[in-house]
Coordinates of C-alpha atoms and ligand atoms in Angstrom, one line a residue:
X25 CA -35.9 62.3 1.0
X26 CA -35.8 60.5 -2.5
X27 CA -38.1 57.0 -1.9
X28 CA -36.6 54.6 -4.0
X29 CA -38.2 51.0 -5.1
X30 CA -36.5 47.7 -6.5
X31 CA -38.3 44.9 -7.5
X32 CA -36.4 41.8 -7.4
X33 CA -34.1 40.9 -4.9
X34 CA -31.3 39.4 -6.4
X35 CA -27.8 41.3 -6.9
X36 CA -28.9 43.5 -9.1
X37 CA -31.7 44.5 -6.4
X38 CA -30.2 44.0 -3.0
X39 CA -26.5 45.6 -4.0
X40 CA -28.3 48.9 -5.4
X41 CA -30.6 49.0 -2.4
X42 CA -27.7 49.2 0.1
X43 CA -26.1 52.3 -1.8
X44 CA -29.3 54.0 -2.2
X45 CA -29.8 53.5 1.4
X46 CA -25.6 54.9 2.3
X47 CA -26.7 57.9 -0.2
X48 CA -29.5 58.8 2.3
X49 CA -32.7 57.8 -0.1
X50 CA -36.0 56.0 1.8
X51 CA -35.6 52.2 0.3
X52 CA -37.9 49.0 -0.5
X53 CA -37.0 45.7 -2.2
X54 CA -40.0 43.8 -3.2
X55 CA -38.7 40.2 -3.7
X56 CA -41.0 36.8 -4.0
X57 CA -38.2 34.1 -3.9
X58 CA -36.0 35.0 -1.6
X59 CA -33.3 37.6 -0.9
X60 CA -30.1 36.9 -2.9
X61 CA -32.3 35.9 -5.6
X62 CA -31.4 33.2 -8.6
X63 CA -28.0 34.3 -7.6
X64 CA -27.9 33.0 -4.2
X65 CA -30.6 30.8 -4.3
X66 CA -30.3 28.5 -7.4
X67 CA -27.7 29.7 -9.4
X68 CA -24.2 30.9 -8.7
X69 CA -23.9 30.1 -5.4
X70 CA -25.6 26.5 -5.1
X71 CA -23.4 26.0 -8.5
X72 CA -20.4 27.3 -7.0
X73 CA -20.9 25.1 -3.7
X74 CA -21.0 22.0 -5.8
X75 CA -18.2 22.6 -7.6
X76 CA -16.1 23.2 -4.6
X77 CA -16.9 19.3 -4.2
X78 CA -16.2 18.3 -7.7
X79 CA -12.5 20.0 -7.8
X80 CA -11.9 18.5 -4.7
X81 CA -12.5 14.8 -7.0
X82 CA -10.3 16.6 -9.5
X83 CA -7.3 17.0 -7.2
X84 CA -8.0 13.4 -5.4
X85 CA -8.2 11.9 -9.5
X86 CA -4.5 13.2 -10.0
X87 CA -3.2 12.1 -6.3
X88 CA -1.7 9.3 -7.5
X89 CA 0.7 10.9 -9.2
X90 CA 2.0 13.0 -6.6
X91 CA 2.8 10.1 -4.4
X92 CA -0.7 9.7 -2.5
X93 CA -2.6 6.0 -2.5
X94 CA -5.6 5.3 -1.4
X95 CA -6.5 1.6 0.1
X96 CA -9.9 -0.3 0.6
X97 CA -11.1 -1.5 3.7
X98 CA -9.0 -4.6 3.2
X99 CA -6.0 -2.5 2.2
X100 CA -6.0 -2.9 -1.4
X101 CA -4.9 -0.3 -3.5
X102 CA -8.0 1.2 -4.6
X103 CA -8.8 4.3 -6.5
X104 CA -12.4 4.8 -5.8
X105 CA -13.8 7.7 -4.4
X106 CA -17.9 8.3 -4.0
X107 CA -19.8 11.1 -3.5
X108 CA -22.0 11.5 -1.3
X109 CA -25.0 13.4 -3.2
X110 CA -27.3 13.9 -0.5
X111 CA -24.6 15.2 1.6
X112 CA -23.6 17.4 -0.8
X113 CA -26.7 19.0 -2.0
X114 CA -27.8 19.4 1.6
X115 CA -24.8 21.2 2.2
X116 CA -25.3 23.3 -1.0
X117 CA -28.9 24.1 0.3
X118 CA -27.7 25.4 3.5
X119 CA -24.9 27.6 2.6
X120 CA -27.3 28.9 0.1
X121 CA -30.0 29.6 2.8
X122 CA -27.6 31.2 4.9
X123 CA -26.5 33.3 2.4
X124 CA -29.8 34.9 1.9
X125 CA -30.0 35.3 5.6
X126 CA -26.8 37.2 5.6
X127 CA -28.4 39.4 2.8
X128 CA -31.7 39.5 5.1
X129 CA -29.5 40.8 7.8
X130 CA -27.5 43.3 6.1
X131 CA -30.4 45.2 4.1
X132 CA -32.0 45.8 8.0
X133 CA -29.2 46.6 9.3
X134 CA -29.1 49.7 6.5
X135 CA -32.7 50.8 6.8
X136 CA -33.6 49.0 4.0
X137 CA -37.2 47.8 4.0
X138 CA -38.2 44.6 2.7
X139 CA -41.5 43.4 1.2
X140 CA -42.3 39.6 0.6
X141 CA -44.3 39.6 -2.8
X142 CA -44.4 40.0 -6.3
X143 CA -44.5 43.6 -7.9
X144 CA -45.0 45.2 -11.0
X145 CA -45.5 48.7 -11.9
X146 CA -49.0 50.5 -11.9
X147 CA -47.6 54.1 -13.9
X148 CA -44.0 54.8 -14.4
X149 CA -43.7 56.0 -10.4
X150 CA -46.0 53.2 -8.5
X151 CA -45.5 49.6 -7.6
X152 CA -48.3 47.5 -6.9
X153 CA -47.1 44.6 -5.3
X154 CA -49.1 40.8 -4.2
X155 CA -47.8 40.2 -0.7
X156 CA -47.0 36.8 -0.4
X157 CA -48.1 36.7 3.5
X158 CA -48.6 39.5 6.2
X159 CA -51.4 42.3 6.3
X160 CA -50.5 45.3 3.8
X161 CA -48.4 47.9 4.9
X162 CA -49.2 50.6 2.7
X163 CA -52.5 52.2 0.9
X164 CA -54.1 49.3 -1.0
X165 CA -56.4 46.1 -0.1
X166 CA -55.5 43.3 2.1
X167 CA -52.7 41.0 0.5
X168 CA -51.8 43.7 -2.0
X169 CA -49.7 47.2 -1.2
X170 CA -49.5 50.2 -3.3
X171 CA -46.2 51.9 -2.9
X172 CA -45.3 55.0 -4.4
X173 CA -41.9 56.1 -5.8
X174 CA -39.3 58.8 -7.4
X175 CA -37.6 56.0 -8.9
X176 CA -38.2 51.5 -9.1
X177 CA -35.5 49.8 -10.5
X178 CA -36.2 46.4 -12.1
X179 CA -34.5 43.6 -11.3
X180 CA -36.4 41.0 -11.4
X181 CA -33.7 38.6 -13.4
X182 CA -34.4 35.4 -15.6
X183 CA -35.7 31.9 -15.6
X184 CA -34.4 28.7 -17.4
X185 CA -35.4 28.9 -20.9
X186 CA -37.6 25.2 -21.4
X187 CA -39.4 23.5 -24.6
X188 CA -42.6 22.0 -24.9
X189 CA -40.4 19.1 -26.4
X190 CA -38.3 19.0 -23.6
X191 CA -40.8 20.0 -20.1
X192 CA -38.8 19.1 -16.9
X193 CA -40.4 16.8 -14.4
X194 CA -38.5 17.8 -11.6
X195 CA -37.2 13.9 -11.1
X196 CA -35.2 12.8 -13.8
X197 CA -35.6 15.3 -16.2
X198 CA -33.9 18.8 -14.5
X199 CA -33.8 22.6 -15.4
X200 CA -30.3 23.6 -13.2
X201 CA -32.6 24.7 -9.9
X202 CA -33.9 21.3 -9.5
X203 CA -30.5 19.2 -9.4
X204 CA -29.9 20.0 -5.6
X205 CA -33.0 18.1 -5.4
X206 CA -31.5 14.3 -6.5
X207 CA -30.5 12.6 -3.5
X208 CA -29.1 9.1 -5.7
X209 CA -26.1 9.9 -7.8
X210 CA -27.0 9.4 -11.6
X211 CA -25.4 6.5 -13.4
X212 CA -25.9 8.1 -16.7
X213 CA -26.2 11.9 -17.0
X214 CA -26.5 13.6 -20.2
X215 CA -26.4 17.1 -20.3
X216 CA -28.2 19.3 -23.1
X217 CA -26.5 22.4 -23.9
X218 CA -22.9 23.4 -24.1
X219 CA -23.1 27.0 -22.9
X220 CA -21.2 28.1 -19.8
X221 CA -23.7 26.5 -17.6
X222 CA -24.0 23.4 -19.2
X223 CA -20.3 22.9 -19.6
X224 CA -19.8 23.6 -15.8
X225 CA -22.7 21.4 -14.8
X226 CA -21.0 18.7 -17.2
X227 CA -17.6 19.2 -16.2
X228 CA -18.2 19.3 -12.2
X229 CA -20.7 15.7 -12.5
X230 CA -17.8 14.0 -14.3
X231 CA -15.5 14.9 -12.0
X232 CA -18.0 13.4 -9.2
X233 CA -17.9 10.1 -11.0
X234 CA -20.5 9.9 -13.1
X235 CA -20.8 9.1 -16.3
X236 CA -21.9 12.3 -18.7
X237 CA -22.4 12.7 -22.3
X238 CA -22.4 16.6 -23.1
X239 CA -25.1 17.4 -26.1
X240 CA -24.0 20.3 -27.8
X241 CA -25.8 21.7 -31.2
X242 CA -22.2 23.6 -32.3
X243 CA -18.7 22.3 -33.1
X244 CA -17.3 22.8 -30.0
X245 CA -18.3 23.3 -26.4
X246 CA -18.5 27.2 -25.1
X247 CA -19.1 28.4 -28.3
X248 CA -18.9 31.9 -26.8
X249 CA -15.8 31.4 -25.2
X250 CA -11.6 31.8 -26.2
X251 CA -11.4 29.2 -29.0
X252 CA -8.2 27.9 -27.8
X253 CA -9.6 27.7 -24.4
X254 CA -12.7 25.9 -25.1
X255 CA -10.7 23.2 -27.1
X256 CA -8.1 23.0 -24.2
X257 CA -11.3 22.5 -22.1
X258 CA -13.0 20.1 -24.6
X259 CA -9.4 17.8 -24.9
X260 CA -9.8 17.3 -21.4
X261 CA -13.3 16.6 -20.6
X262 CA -13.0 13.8 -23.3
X263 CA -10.0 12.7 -22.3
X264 CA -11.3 12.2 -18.9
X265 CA -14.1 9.9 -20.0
X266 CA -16.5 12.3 -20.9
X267 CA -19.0 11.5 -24.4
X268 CA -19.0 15.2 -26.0
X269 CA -21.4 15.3 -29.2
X270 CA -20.9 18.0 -31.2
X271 CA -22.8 19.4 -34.5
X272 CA -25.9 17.6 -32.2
X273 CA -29.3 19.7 -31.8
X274 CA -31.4 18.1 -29.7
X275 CA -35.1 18.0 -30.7
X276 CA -36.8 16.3 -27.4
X277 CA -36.3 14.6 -24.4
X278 CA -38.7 11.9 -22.7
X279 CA -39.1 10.1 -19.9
X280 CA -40.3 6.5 -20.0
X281 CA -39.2 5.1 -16.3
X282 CA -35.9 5.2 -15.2
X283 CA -34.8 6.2 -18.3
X284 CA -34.4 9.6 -20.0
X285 CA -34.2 9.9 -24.0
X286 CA -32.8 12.7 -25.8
X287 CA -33.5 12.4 -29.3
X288 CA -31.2 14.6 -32.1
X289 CA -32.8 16.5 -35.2
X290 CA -30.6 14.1 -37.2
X291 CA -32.4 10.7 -35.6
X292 CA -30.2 9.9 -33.2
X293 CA -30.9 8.7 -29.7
X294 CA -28.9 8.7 -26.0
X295 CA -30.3 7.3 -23.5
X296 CA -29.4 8.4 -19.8
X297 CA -30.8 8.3 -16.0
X298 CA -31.0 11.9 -16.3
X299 CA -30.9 15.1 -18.4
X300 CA -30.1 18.7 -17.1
X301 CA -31.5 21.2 -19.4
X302 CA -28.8 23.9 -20.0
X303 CA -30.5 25.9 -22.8
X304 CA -30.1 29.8 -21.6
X305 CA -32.6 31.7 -20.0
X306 CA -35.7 33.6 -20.6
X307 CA -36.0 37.4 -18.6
X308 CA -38.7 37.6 -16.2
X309 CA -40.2 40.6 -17.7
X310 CA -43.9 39.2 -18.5
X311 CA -46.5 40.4 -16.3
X312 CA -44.4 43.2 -14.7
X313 CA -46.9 46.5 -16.6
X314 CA -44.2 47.1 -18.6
X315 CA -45.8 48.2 -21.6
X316 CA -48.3 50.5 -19.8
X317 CA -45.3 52.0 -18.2
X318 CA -43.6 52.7 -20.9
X319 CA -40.8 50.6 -20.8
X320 CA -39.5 49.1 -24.0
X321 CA -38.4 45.6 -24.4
X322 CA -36.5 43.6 -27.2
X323 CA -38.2 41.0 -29.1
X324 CA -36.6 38.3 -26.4
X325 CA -38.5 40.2 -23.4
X326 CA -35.3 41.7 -22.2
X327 CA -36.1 45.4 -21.0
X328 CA -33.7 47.9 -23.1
X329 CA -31.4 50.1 -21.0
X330 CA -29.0 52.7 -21.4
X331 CA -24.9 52.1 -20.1
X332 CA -26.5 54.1 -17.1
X333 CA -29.3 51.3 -16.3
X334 CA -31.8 53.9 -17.6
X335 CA -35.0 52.0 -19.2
X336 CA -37.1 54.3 -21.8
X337 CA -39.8 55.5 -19.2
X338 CA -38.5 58.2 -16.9
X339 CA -37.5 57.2 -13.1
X340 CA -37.0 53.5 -14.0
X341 CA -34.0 51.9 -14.4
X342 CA -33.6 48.2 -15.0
X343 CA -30.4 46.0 -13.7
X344 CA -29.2 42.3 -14.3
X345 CA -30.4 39.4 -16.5
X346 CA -33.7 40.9 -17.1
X347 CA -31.8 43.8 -19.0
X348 CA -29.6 40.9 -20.9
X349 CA -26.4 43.0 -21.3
X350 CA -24.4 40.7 -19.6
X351 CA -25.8 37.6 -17.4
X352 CA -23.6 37.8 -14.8
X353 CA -23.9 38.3 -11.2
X354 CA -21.4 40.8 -11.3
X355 CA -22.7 43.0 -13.7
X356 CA -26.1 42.7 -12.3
X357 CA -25.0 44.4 -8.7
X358 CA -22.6 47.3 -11.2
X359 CA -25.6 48.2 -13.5
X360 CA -27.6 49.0 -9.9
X361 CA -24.9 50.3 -8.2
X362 CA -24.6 52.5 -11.6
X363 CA -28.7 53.5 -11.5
X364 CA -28.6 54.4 -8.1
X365 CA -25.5 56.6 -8.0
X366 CA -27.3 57.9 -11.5
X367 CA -30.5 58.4 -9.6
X368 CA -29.3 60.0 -6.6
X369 CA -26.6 62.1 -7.9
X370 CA -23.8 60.7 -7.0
X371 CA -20.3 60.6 -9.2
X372 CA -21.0 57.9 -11.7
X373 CA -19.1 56.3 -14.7
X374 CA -21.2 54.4 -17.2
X375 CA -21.4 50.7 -17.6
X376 CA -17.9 49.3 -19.4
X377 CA -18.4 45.8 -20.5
X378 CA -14.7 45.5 -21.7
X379 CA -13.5 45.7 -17.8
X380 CA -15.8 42.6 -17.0
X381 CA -13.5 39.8 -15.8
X382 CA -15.5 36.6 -15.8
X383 CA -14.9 33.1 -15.2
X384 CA -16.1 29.6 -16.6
X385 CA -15.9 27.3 -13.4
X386 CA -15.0 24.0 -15.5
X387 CA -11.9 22.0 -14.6
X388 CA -9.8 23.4 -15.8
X389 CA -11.3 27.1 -15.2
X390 CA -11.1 29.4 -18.0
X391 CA -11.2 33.3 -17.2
X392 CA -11.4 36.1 -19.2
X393 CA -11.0 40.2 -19.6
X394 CA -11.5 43.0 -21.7
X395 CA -11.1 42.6 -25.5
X396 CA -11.2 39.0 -26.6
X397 CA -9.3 37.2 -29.4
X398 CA -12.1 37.1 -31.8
X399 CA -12.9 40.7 -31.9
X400 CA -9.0 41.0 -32.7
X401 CA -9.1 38.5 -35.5
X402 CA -11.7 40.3 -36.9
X403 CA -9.7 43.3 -36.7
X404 CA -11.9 45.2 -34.4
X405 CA -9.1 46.4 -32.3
X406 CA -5.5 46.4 -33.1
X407 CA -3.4 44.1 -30.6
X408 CA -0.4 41.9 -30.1
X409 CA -0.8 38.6 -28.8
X410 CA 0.7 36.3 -26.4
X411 CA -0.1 32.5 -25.4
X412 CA 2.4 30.9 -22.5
X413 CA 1.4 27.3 -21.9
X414 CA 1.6 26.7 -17.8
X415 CA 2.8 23.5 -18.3
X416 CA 6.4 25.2 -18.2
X417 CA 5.9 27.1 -15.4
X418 CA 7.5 25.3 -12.0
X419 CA 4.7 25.6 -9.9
X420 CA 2.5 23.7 -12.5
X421 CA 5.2 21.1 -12.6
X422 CA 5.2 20.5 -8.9
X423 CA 1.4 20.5 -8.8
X424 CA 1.2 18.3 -11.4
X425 CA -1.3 20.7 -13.5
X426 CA -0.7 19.9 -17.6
X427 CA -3.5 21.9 -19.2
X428 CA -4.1 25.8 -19.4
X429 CA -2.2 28.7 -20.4
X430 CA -1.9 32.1 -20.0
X431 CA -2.5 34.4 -23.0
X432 CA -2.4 38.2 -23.1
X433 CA -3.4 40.9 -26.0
X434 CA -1.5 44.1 -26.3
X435 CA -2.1 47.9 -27.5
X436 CA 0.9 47.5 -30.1
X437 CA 1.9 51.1 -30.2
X438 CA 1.7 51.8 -26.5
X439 CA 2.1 48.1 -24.8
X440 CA -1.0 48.9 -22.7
X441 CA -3.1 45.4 -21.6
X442 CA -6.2 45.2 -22.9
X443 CA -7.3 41.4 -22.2
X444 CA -6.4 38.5 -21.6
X445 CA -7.3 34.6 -20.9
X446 CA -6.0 32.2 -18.4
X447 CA -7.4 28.6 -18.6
X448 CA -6.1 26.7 -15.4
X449 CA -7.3 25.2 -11.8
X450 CA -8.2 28.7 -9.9
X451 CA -8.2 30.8 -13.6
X452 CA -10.5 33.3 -11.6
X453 CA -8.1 34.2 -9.1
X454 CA -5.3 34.6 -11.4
X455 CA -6.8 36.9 -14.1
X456 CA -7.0 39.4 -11.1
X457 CA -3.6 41.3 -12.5
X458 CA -4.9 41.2 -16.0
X459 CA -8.0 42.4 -14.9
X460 CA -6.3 45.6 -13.3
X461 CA -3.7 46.0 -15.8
X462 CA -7.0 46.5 -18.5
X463 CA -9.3 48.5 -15.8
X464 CA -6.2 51.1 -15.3
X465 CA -4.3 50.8 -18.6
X466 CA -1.4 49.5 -17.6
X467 CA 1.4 48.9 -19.8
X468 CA 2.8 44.9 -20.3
X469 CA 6.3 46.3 -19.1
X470 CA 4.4 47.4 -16.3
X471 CA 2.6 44.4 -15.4
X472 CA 5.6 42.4 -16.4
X473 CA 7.9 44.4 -13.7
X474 CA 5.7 44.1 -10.7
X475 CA 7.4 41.2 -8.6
X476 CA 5.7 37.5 -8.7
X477 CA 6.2 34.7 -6.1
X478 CA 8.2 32.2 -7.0
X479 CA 7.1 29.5 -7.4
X480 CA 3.7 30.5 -8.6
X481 CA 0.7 30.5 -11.4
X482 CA 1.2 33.8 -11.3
X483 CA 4.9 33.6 -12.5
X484 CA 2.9 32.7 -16.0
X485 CA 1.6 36.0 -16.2
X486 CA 4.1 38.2 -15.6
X487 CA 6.4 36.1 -17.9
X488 CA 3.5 36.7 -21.0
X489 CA 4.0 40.6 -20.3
X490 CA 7.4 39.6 -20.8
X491 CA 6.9 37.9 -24.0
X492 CA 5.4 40.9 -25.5
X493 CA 8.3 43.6 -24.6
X494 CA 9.7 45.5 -28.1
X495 CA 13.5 47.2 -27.7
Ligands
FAD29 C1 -26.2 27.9 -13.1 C2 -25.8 29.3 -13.1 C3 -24.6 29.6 -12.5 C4 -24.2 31.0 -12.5 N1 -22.9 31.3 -11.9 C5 -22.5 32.5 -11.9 C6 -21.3 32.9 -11.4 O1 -20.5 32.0 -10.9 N2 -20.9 34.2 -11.4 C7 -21.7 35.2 -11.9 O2 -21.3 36.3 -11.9 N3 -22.9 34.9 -12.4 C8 -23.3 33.6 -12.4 N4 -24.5 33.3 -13.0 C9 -25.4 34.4 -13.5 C10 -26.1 35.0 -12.3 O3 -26.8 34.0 -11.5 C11 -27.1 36.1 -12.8 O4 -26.5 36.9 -13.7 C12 -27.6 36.9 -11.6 O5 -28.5 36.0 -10.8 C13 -28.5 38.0 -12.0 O6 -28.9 38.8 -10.9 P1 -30.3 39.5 -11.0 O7 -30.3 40.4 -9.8 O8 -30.5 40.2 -12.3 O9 -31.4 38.4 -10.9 P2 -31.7 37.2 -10.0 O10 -30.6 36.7 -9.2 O11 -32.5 36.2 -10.8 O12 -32.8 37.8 -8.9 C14 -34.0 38.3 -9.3 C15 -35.0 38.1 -8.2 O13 -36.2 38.8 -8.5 C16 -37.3 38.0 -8.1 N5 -38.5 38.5 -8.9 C17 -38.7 38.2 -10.2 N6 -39.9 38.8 -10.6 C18 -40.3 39.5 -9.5 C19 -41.4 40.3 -9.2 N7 -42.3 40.6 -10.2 N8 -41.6 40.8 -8.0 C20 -40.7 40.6 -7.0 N9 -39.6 39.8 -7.2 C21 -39.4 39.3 -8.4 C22 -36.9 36.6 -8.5 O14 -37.7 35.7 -7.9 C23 -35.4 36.6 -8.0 O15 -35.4 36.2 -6.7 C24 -25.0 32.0 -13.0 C25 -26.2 31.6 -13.6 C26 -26.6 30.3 -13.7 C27 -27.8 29.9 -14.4

């Protein structure tokens, strides 16, 4: 029986465990913060949870206009709402918690064993790992466990990247896995870093009420995003209150009280109650006997794999943000999945980054797949393009929804989708037919014949694949 190790227990870890346990190998996860990792623990899902609260405030902000009021206790009109932070984050907390539980759960339930602590490799085919509690269970002394291996996958993810100009304190001044922490609702938020995670965290506290100035060192927010969707995004964020400063780098940010500073390289100062630091992430690849092992890194720490997960020292593979290809969640359980089938022999296709759909969860949400509009500009592919504007489509109209589009690229010879963007409330559920059409090269005649419901979002994107039909 093949005996299998992962360190790291996030979704790059736990998601490869349970198919090397279905394809029969002998498996161990050795995880120090919890099962579900960054992902469930601090990340994605805590995000996610909060954000389910903040579109809720999106669709209440817009009731009036479909006909709902809401009175004060005198029976006033009145249009304020409050949140309930405390509430919130302690429901964040616990769906998080039992999240990992569920993880916990499922992992036994396959034979998968699990081992409290922090490992690192001792030799290309051993882990040596410092149990966080419990008497050792393997060869090695108390509070540390030798455990051998035909193959350790390493998944040990990332950490938010900090300054020494710019050091959290865990109060005021807030990497993203401290902000279920605040228990007062901020009356001035400003928000350093306009990447996905920043914009989210920005967009999702406005739309909670408070008041949030969005720091961002390029032109526009989501630099890495769909232009046109990232300046739909940006029109609305500032026209719903929010202070965006672009072309601003920030150089530090202090604490002197109650009040947080974030100075600008140009001079500048804004002054908040608190700052969340948005400004990427490092890998957690230090101190893991990488080197010894033979496994190559880039000069940002990330370990260097092939589209099959494989790292440069034979029998380990490496999976999700610590590898860098792609910092999602989704990816991070695919490249895994991909090592262990790999591994174990199983029928494998390598990693495809142009099937990723992925999702920015701002209000509105903006959603991608497959090949974007810059690499077509640039001429790296040859497509056709769409852009539909949902404010014409009748459901938008009903729902009152003004912003977002649909927009679809084109094989022009063929017709066959190969991305497309949709910037709307619930983007990630509609790109789901874009994302199949581009995972199974389907044709925009195809996509555009399959029948919608009317009236729906979805009516958008079959009415794109429309657009782009030639006689
Ligand atoms: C705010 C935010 C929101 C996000 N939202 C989304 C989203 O909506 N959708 C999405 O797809 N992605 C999202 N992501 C990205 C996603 O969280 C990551 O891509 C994902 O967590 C990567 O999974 P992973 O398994 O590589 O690492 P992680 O989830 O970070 O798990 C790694 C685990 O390994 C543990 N570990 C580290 N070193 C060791 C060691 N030496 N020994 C033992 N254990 C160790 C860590 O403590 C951690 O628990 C978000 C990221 C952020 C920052």
């Amino acid at each position: 029986m093949s005996r299998v190790v992962i360190i790291g227990g996030g979704p790059g870890g736990y998601e490869s465990a349970l198919v090397a346990a279905q394809l029969g190998a002998e498996v161990t996860v050795v995880d120090t913060d919890g099962l579900g990792g960054s992902a469930v623990l601090t990340d994605c899902v805590p995000s996610k949870t909060l954000i389910a609260t903040a579109e809720l405030m999106t669709e209440m902000a817009d009731a009036a206009e479909l006909g709902i009021e809401s009175r004060d206790h005198q029976g006033d009109p009145s249009t304020t709402l409050e949140v309930d932070l405390a509430t919130v984050n302690a429901r964040v907390k616990r769906l998080a918690a039992d999240q990992s539980a569920d993880i916990a759960r499922r992992l036994e339930r396959d034979g998968v064993q699990v081992v409290r602590g922090r490992g690192r490799l001792d030799g290309p085919g051993t882990v040596a790992v410092e149990l966080a509690d419990g008497p050792s269970t393997g060869s090695g002394e108390s509070g540390t466990d030798t455990i051998t291996a035909d193959a350790v996958l390493l998944a040990t993810g990332a950490a938010p990247r900090t300054l020494p100009s710019a050091v959290p304190d865990g109060e005021r001044i807030l990497t993203w896995e401290q902000v279920y922490d605040l228990t007062e609702v901020p009356t001035g938020l400003i928000v350093v870093g306009s990447g996905v995670t920043g914009a989210e965290f920005a967009s999702a506290y406005l739309a909670l009420g408070i008041p949030v100035t969005l720091v961002s060192s390029r032109d526009r927010v989501l630099p890495g995003e769909d232009a046109d969707a990232a300046q739909v995004l940006e029109d609305v964020l500032t026209r719903r209150g929010m202070n965006v400063l672009g072309q601003s780098r920030m150089e530090s940010v202090t604490r002197d009280g109650d009040v947080v500073t974030v100075r600008l390289t140009d001079g500048r100062e804004v002054q908040g109650s608190h700052c969340v630091l948005a400004l990427g992430s490092v890998p957690n690849t230090s101190d893991l006997g990488l080197e010894e092992a033979g496994v190559i890194t880039d000069d940002g720490g990330f370990v260097k794999v092939d589209r099959v997960s494989r790292t440069s020292a034979r029998g380990v593979y490496a999976a999700g943000d610590c590898t860098g290809v792609l910092m999602l969640a989704s990816v991070a359980a695919m490249q895994g999945r991909i090592a262990m089938w790999h591994f174990l022999g199983d029928a494998v296709a390598p990693l495809d980054l142009k099937q990723v759909a992925s999702n920015v969860f701002t209000a509105p949400e903006i959603a991608t797949v497959g090949w974007s509009q810059r690499a077509i500009d640039a001429g790296e592919i040859q497509a056709e393009t769409v852009m539909l504007p949902l404010k014409g489509n009748p459901r938008a109209k009903m729902q009152g929804v003004q912003d977002g589009f649909v927009k679809l690229f084109c094989r022009p010879g063929t017709g066959i989708v190969v991305g497309g963007v949709v910037v709307g409330p619930r983007a990630s559920e509609l790109i789901h037919p874009v994302s199949l059409a581009v995972a199974e090269s389907i044709t925009a005649d195809q996509l555009a014949q399959a029948f919608t419901v009317y009236p729906s979002m979805s009516g958008s994107v079959a009415e794109a694949a429309r657009r782009l039909h030639h006689f």
